[in-house]
Coordinates of C-alpha atoms in Angstrom, one line a residue:
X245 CA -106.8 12.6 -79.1
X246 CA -109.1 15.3 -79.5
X247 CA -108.9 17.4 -82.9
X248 CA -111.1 20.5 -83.4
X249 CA -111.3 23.7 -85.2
X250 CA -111.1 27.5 -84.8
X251 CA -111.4 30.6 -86.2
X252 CA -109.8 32.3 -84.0
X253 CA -105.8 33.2 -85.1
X254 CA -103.2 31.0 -83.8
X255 CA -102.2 34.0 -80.8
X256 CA -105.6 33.7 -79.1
X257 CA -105.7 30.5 -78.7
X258 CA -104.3 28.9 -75.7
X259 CA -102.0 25.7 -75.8
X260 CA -99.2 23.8 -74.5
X261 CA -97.2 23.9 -77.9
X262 CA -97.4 26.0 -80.9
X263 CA -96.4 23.5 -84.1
X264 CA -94.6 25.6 -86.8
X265 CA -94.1 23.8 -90.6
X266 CA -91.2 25.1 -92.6
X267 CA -92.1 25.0 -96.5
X268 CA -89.5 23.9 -98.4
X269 CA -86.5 26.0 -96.5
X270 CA -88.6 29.3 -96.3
X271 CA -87.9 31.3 -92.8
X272 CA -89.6 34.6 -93.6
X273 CA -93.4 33.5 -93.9
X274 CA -95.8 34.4 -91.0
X275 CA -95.9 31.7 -88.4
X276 CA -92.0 31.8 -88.4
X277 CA -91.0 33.5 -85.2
X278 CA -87.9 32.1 -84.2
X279 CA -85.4 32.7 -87.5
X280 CA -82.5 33.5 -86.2
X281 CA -82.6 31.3 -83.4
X282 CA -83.1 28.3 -85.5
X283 CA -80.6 29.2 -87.6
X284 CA -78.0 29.0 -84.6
X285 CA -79.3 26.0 -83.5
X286 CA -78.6 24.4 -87.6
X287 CA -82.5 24.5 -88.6
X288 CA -82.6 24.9 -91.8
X289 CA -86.4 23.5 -92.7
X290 CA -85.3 20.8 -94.7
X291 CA -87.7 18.1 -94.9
X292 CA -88.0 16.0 -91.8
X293 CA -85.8 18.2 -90.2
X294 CA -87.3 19.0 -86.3
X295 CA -86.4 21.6 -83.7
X296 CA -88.2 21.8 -80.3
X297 CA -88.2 25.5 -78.6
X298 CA -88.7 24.6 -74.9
X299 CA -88.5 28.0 -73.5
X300 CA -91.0 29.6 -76.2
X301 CA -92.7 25.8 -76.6
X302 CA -92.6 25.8 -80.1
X303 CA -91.7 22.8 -82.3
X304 CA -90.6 23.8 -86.2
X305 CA -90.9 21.0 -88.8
X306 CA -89.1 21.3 -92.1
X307 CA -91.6 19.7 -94.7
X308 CA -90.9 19.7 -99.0
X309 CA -94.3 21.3 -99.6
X310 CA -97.7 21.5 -98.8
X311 CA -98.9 18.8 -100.9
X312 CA -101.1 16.5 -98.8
X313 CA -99.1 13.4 -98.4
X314 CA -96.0 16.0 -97.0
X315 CA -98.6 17.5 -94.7
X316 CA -99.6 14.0 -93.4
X317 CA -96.3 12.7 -93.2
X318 CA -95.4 16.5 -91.4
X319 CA -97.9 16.3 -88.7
X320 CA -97.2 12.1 -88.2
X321 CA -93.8 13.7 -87.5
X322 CA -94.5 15.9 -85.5
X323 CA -96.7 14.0 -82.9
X324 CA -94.3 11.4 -82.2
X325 CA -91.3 14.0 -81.8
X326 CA -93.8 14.8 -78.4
X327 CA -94.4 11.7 -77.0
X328 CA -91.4 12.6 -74.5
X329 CA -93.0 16.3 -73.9
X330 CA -94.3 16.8 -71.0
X331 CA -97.5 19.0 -72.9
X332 CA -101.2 17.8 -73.6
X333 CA -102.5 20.5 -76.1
X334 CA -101.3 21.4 -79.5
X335 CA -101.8 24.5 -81.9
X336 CA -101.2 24.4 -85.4
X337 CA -102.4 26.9 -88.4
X338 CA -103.7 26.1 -91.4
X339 CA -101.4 25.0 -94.3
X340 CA -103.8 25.3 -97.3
X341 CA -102.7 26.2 -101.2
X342 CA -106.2 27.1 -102.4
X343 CA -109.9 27.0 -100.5
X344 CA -110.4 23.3 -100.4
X345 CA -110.8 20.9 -97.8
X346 CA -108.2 18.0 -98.5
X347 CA -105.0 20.1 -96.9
X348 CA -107.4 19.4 -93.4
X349 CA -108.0 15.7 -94.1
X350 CA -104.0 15.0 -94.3
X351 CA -103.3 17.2 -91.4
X352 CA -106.0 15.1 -89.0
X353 CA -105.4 11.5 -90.8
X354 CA -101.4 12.8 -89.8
X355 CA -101.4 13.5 -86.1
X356 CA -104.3 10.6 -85.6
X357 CA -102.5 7.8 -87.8
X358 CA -99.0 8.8 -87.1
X359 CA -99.9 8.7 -83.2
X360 CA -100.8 5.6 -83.3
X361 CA -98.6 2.4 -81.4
X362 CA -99.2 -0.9 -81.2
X363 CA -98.4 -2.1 -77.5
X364 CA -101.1 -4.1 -76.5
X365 CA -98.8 -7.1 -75.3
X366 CA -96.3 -4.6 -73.8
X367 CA -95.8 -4.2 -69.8
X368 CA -95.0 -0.3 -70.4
X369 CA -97.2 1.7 -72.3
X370 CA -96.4 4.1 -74.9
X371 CA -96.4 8.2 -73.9
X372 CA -99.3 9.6 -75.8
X373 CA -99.4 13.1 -74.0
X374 CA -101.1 15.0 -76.6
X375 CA -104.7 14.8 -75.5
X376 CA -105.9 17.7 -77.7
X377 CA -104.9 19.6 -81.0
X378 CA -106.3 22.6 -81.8
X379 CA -106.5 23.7 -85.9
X380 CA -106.8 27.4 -86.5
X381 CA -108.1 28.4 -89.8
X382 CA -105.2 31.2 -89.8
X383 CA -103.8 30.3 -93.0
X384 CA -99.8 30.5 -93.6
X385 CA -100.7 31.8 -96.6
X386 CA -103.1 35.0 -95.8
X387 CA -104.4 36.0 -99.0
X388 CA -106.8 32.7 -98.7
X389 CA -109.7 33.1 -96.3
X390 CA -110.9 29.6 -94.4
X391 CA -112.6 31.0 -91.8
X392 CA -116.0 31.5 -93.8
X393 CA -115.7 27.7 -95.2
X394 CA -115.2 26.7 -91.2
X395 CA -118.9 24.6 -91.4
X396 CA -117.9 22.2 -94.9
X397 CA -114.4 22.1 -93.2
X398 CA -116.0 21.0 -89.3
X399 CA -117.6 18.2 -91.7
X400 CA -114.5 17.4 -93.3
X401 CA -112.7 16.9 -90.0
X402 CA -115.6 15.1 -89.0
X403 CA -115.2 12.5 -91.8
X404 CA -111.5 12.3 -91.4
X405 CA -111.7 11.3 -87.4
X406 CA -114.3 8.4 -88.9
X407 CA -111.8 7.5 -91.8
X408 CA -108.8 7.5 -88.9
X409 CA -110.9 5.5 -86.6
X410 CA -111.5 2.9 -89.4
X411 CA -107.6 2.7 -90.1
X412 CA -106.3 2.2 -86.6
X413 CA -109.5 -0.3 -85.3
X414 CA -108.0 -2.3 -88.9
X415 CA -104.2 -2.1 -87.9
X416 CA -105.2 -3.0 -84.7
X417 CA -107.0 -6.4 -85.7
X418 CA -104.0 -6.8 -88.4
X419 CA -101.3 -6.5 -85.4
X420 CA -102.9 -8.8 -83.0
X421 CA -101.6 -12.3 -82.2
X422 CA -102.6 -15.1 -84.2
X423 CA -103.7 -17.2 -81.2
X424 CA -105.7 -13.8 -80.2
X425 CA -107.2 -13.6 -83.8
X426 CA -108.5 -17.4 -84.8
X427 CA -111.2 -16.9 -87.2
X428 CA -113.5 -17.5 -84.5
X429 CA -112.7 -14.7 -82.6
X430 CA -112.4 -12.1 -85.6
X431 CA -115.8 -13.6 -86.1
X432 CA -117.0 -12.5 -82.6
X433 CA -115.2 -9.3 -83.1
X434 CA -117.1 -9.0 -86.1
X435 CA -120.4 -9.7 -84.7
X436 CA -119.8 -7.0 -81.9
X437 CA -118.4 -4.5 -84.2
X438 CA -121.6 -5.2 -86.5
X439 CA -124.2 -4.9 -83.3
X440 CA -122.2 -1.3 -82.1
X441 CA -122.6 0.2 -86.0
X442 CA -126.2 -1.2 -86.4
X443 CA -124.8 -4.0 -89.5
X444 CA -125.8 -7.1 -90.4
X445 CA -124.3 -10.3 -89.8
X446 CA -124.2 -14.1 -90.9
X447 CA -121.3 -15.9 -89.8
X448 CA -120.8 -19.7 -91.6
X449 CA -118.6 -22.4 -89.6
X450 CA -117.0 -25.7 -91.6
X451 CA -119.8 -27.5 -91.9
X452 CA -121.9 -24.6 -93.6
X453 CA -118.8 -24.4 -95.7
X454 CA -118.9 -28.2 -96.7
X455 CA -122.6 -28.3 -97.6
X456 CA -122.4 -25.6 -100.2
X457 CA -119.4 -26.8 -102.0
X458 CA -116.8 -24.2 -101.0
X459 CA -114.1 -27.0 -100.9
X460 CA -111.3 -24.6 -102.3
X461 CA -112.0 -22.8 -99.1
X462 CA -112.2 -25.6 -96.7
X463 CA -109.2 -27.1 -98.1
X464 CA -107.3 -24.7 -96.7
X465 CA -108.6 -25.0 -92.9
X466 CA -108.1 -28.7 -92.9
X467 CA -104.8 -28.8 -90.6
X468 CA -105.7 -26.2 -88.2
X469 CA -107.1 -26.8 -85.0
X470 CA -108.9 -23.7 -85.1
X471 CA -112.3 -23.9 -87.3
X472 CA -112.5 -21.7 -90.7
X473 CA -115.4 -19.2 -90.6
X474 CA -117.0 -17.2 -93.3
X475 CA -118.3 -13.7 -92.1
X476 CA -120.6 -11.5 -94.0
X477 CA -121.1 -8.1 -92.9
X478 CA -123.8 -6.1 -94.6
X479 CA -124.6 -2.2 -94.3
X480 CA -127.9 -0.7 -95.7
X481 CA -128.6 2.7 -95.7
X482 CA -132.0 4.0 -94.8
X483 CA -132.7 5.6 -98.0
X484 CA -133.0 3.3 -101.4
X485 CA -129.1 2.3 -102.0
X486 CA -127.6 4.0 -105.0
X487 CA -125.3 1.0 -105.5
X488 CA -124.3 -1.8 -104.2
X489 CA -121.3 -2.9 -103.8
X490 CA -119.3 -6.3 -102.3
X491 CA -115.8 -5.7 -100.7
X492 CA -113.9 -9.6 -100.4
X493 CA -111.2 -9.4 -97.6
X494 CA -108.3 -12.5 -97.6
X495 CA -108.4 -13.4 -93.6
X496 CA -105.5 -15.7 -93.3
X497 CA -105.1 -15.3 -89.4
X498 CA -102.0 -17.3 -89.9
X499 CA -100.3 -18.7 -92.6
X500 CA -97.6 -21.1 -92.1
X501 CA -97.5 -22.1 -96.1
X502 CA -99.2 -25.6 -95.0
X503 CA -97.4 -28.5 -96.4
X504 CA -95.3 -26.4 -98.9
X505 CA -93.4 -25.3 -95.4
X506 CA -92.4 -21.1 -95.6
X507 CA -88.8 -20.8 -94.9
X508 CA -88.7 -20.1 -91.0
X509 CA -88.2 -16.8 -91.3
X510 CA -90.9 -16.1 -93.9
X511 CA -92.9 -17.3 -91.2
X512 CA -92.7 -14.1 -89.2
X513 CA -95.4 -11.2 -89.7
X514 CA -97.6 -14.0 -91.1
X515 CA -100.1 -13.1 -88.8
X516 CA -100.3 -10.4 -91.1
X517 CA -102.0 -12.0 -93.5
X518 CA -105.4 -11.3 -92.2
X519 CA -104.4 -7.9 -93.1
X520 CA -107.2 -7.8 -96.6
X521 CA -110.3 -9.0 -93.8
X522 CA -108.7 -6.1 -91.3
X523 CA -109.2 -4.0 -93.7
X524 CA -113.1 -5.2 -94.5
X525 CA -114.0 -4.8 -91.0
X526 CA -112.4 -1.0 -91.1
X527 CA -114.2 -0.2 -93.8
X528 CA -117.1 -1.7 -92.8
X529 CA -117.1 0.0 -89.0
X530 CA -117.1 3.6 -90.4
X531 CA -119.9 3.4 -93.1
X532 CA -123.0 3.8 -90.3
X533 CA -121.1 6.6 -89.5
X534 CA -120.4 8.6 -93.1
X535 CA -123.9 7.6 -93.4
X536 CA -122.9 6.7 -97.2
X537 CA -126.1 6.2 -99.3
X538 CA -124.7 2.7 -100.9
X539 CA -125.5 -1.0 -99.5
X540 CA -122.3 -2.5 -99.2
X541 CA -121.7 -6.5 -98.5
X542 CA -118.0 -7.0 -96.4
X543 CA -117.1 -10.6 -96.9
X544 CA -114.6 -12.4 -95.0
X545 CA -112.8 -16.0 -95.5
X546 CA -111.1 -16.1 -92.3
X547 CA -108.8 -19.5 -91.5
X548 CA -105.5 -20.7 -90.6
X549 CA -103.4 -22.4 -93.0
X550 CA -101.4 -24.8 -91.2
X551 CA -99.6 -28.5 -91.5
X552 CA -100.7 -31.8 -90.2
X553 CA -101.6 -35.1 -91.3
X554 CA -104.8 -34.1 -92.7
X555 CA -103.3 -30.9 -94.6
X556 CA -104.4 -30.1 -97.8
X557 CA -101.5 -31.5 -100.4
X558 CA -99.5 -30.3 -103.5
X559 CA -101.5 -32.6 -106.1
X560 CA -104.6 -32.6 -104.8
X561 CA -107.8 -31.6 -107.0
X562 CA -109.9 -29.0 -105.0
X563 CA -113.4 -28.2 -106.1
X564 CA -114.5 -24.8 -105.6
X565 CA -117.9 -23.9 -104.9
X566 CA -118.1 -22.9 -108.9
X567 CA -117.6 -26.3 -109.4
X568 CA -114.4 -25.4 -110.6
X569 CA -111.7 -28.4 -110.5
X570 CA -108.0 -27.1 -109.0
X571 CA -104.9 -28.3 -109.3
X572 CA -102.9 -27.9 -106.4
X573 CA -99.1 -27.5 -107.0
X574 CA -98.2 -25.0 -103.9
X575 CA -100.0 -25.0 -100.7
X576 CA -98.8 -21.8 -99.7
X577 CA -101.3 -20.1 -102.9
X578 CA -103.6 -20.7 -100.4
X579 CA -104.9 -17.4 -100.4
X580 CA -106.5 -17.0 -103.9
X581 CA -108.4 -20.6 -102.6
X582 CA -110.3 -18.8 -100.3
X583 CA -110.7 -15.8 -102.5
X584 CA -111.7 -18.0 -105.2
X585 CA -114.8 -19.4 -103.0
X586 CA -115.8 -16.5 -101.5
X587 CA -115.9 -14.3 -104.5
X588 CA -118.3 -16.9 -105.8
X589 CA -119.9 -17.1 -102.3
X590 CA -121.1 -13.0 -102.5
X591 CA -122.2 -13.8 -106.4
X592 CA -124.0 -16.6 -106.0
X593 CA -125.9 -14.2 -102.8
X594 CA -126.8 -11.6 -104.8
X595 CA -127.8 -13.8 -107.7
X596 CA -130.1 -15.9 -104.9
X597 CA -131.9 -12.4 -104.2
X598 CA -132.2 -10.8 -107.1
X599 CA -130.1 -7.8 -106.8
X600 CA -126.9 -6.9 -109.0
X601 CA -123.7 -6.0 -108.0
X602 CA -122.1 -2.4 -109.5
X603 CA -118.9 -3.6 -108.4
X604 CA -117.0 -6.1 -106.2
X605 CA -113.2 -5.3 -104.9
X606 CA -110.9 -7.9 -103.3
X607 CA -108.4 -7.0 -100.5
X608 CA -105.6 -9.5 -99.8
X609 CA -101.9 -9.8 -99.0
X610 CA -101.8 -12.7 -102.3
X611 CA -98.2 -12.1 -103.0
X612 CA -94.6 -11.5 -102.5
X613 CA -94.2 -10.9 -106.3
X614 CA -96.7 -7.7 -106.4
X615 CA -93.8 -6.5 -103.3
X616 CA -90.8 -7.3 -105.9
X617 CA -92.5 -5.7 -108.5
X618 CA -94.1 -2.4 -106.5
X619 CA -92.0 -2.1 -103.3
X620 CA -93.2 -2.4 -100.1
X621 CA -95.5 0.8 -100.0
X622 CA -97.4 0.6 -103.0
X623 CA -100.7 -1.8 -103.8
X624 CA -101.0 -3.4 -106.8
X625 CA -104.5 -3.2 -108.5
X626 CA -105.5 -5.5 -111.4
X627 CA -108.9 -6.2 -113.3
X628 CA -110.2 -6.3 -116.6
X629 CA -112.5 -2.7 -116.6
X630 CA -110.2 0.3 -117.8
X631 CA -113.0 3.3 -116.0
X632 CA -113.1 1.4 -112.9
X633 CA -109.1 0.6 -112.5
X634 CA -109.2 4.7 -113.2
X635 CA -111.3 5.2 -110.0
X636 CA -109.7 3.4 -107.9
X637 CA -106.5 5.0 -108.4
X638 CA -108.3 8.3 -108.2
X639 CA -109.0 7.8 -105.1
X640 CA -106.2 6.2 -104.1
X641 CA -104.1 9.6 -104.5
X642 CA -106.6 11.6 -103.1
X643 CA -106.7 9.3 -99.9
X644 CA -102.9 9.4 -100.0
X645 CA -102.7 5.6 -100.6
X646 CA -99.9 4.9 -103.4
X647 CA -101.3 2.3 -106.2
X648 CA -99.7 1.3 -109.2
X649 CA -101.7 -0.9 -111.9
X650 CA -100.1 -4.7 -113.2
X651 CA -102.0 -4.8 -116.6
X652 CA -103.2 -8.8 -118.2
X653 CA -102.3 -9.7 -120.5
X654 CA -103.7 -13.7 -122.2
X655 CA -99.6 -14.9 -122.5
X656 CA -99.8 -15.0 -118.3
X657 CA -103.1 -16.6 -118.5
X658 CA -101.7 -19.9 -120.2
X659 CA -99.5 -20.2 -117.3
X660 CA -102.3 -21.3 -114.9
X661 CA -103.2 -24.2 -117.3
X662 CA -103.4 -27.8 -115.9
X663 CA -103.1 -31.1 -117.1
X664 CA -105.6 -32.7 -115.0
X665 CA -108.2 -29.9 -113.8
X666 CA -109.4 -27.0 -115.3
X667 CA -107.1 -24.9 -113.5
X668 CA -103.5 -24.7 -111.7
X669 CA -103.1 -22.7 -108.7
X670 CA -99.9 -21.3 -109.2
X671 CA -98.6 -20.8 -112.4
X672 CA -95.7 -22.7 -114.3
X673 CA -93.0 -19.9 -114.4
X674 CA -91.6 -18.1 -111.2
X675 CA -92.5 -14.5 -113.0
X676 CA -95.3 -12.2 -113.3
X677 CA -96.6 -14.1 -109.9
X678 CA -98.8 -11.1 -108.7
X679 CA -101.0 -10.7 -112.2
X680 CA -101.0 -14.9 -112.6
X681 CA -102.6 -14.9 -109.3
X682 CA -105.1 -12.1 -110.2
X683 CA -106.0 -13.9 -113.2
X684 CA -106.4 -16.9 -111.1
X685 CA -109.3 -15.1 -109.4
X686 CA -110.5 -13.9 -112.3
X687 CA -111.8 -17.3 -113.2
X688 CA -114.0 -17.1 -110.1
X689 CA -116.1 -13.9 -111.7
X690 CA -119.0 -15.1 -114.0
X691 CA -119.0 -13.7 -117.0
X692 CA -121.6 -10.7 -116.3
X693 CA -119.5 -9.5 -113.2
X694 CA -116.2 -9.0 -114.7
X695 CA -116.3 -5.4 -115.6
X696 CA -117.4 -5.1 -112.0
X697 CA -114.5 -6.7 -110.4
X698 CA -111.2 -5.6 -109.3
X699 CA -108.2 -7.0 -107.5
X700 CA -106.3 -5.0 -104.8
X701 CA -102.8 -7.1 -103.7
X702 CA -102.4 -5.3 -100.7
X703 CA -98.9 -7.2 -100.0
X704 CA -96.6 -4.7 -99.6
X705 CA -98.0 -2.0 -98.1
X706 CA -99.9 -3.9 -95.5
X707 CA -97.6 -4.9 -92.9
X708 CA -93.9 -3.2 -93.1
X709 CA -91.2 -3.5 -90.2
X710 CA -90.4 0.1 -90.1
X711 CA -91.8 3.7 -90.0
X712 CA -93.0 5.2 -93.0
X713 CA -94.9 8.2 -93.8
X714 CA -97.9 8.7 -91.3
X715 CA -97.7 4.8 -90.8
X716 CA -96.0 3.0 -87.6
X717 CA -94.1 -0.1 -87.5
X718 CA -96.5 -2.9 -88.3
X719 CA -100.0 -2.9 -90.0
X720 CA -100.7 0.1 -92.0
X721 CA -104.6 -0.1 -92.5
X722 CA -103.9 -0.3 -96.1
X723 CA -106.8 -0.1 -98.3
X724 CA -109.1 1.7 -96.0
X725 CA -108.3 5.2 -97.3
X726 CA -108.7 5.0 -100.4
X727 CA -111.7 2.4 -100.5
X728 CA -113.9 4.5 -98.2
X729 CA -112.7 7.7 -100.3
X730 CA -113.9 5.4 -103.8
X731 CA -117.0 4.5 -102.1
X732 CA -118.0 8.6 -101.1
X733 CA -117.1 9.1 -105.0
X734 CA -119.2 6.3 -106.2
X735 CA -122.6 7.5 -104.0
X736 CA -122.0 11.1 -106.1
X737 CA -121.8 9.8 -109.7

């Protein structure tokens, strides 16, 4: 799909369909045409509330406001209510409260996210018949001039066709099959994503993995006929880097619980669980693009965790490449094992060539218990720096992600105490399971990173079995948004 913008008002410009919102009930302002006739036809603009005009081709969408998550969610609406119309171009005017450019960032991330299907292994394809949408800078609202901010709004819309670019390649990789996604092919699709965007790329098999003592890792892979592979993506920019930053992605590409068997059922969507690496390589395809002025390091544990005779076991000690001794009392905590070694993996790098980190975030679906505590749509963010937790939600709402923070606290930290090692990997009491693993990680920061370091339990959010919002049914992208939005703040500080 094709999004551009005009100056010109929304009655000279020519197009299939005219889209109409209507705010919060309101029939009388501007772009309404049609009052009377939507009134007979019981259109009352309540939100999500949708009338298609065929004889005048106009669709009306009742949205609550003009905030930016009900303009997203209004325009993902919008696009699928004409996948059955037989219509290729769309007009829209401008729905903006004040002259700023955020109002055209959830319209765009709306029709290109909510547009999106996943029907790669389907024999019919999905309709998709808008080809081309049209934004004039006709404002419903006409005491507020666009049209002289139309060149910081072309590169606004310019950025927000990178940023939706970077969500659907992720929910793409997220959604695919788990025999169409072994670590060894998200490495390939990493190396080829890395050669189109000019990164670059070392990829580590199993026997890399052995030599340097990343045996919380490799535990993990031991049951799966399908090789373990750590990827590390790196993006420089061609001026001196203000920062430098390391993004840790969970890449489970399927997680049957190993030995510590999920219930059957459990079983399905777990080839979501690569869902926290999607998301590294999402972010990491758009940064050559946005041409952001930090050098950022995208690491990836990718592996399956599966059962056999030479699967990793409930008692076993691990030793992580820390030199860290774990117990292991679940096998299906298998994520944070991973984590654990490739958080010290990306330290241990930068230590090797003398450069410092400014900050290191971790993506991963880690638990069920940040879903019962959040909800499905909401990521749970944990750490031990107050400013940078503050930042990251920041740019969380102004991406439209929802975050919520789960705070430490040293009572929770007991619970990961062993008898026999110098840590547990699951704690002793069935609550508080989200922050216990969190703290788990935290054990894997050295002591001069841990005001760097945060934790993003991408659980719920990541992978839901409905619609919601601009999302489809399936991967979500989470975490792209609002990382790439935290990464454009962090090159202005």
């Amino acid at each position: 799909m094709d999004i551009d913008l005009s100056s010109m008002p929304l009655a000279q410009i020519s197009a299939d369909i005219e889209l109409i919102f209507v705010v919060s009930g309101e029939m009388n302002h501007r772009f309404v045409r049609d009052a009377s006739l939507l009134e007979e036809c019981g259109f009352t603009g309540k939100e999500g509330q949708k009338c298609y005009l065929a004889h005048v081709k106009r669709l009306y969408v009742g949205i609550a406001s003009i905030e930016w998550d009900e303009l997203r969610t209004g325009c993902a609406q919008a696009i699928r209510a004409l996948r059955n119309v037989k219509a290729s171009s769309l007009k829209v005017g401008a729905y903006a409260a004040k002259r700023e450019t955020n109002w055209l960032a959830a319209m765009v991330e709306g029709f290109l996210l909510g547009d999106y299907s996943f029907d790669r292994y389907k024999s019919t394809k999905e309709n998709h018949p808008i080809e081309n949408v049209t934004i004039s800078l006709e404002n419903f609202d006409a005491s507020i001039n666009l049209v002289d901010d139309i060149q910081i709004l072309n590169e606004r819309l310019k950025r927000s066709l990178i940023v939706s670019d970077a969500v659907n390649f992720t929910r793409d990789v997220a959604n695919s099959a788990p025999d169409d996604m072994t670590p060894s092919m998200m490495a390939s699709l990493a190396a080829e994503m890395a050669r189109e965007e000019g990164l670059e790329i070392s990829v580590y098999d199993e026997n890399w993995l052995e030599e340097n003592g990343l045996g919380a890792f490799l535990a993990v892979s031991r049951a799966s006929a399908h090789a373990p592979r750590l990827i590390h993506l790196t993006y420089t920019p061609q001026e001196r880097p203000v920062a430098r930053v390391a993004l840790v992605g969970k890449g489970l590409t399927y997680d049957s619980g190993g030995l510590s068997l999920k219930p059957s059922e459990h079983m399905i969507t777990m080839k979501a669980d690569k869902s926290g690496a999607s998301a590294i390589l999402g972010i990491m395809s758009a940064l050559a693009k946005m041409e952001l002025p930090i050098e950022v390091h995208g690491v990836i544990g990718a592996t399956e965790n599966m059962i056999g005779g030479n699967a990793y076991k409930p008692d076993d000690i691990l030793v992580a490449k820390n030199g860290k001794t774990i117990e292991v009392r679940n096998t299906d905590a298998e994520g944070r094992l991973v984590l654990a070694d490739c958080l010290c993996y990306i330290q241990d790098y930068a230590k090797e060539n003398e450069f410092e980190l400014d900050a290191i975030l971790d993506f991963a679906t880690l638990t069920g218990a940040c879903v019962v505590g959040l909800g499905e749509y909401t990521i749970g963010l944990m750490g031990h720096n107050k400013k940078l937790k503050e930042s990251i939600e920041e740019a969380a709402f102004k991406a439209g992600e929802l975050i919520a923070e789960l705070p430490f606290n040293p009572y929770l930290k007991e619970l990961l105490k062993s008898q026999v090692a110098d840590i547990c990997n699951i704690s002793s009491s069935r609550y508080g399971g989200a922050i216990t693993a969190a703290l788990f990680l935290s054990e894997f920061i050295s002591e001069e990173n841990r005001q760097k370091w945060a934790h993003l339990d991408i659980a719920g959010p990541a992978f839901v079995e409905k619609e919601w919002g601009c999302n489809p049914h399936g991967a979500s992208g989470a975490g792209v948004r609002l990382a790439l939005q935290w990464l454009e703040e962090l090159a202005t500080r």
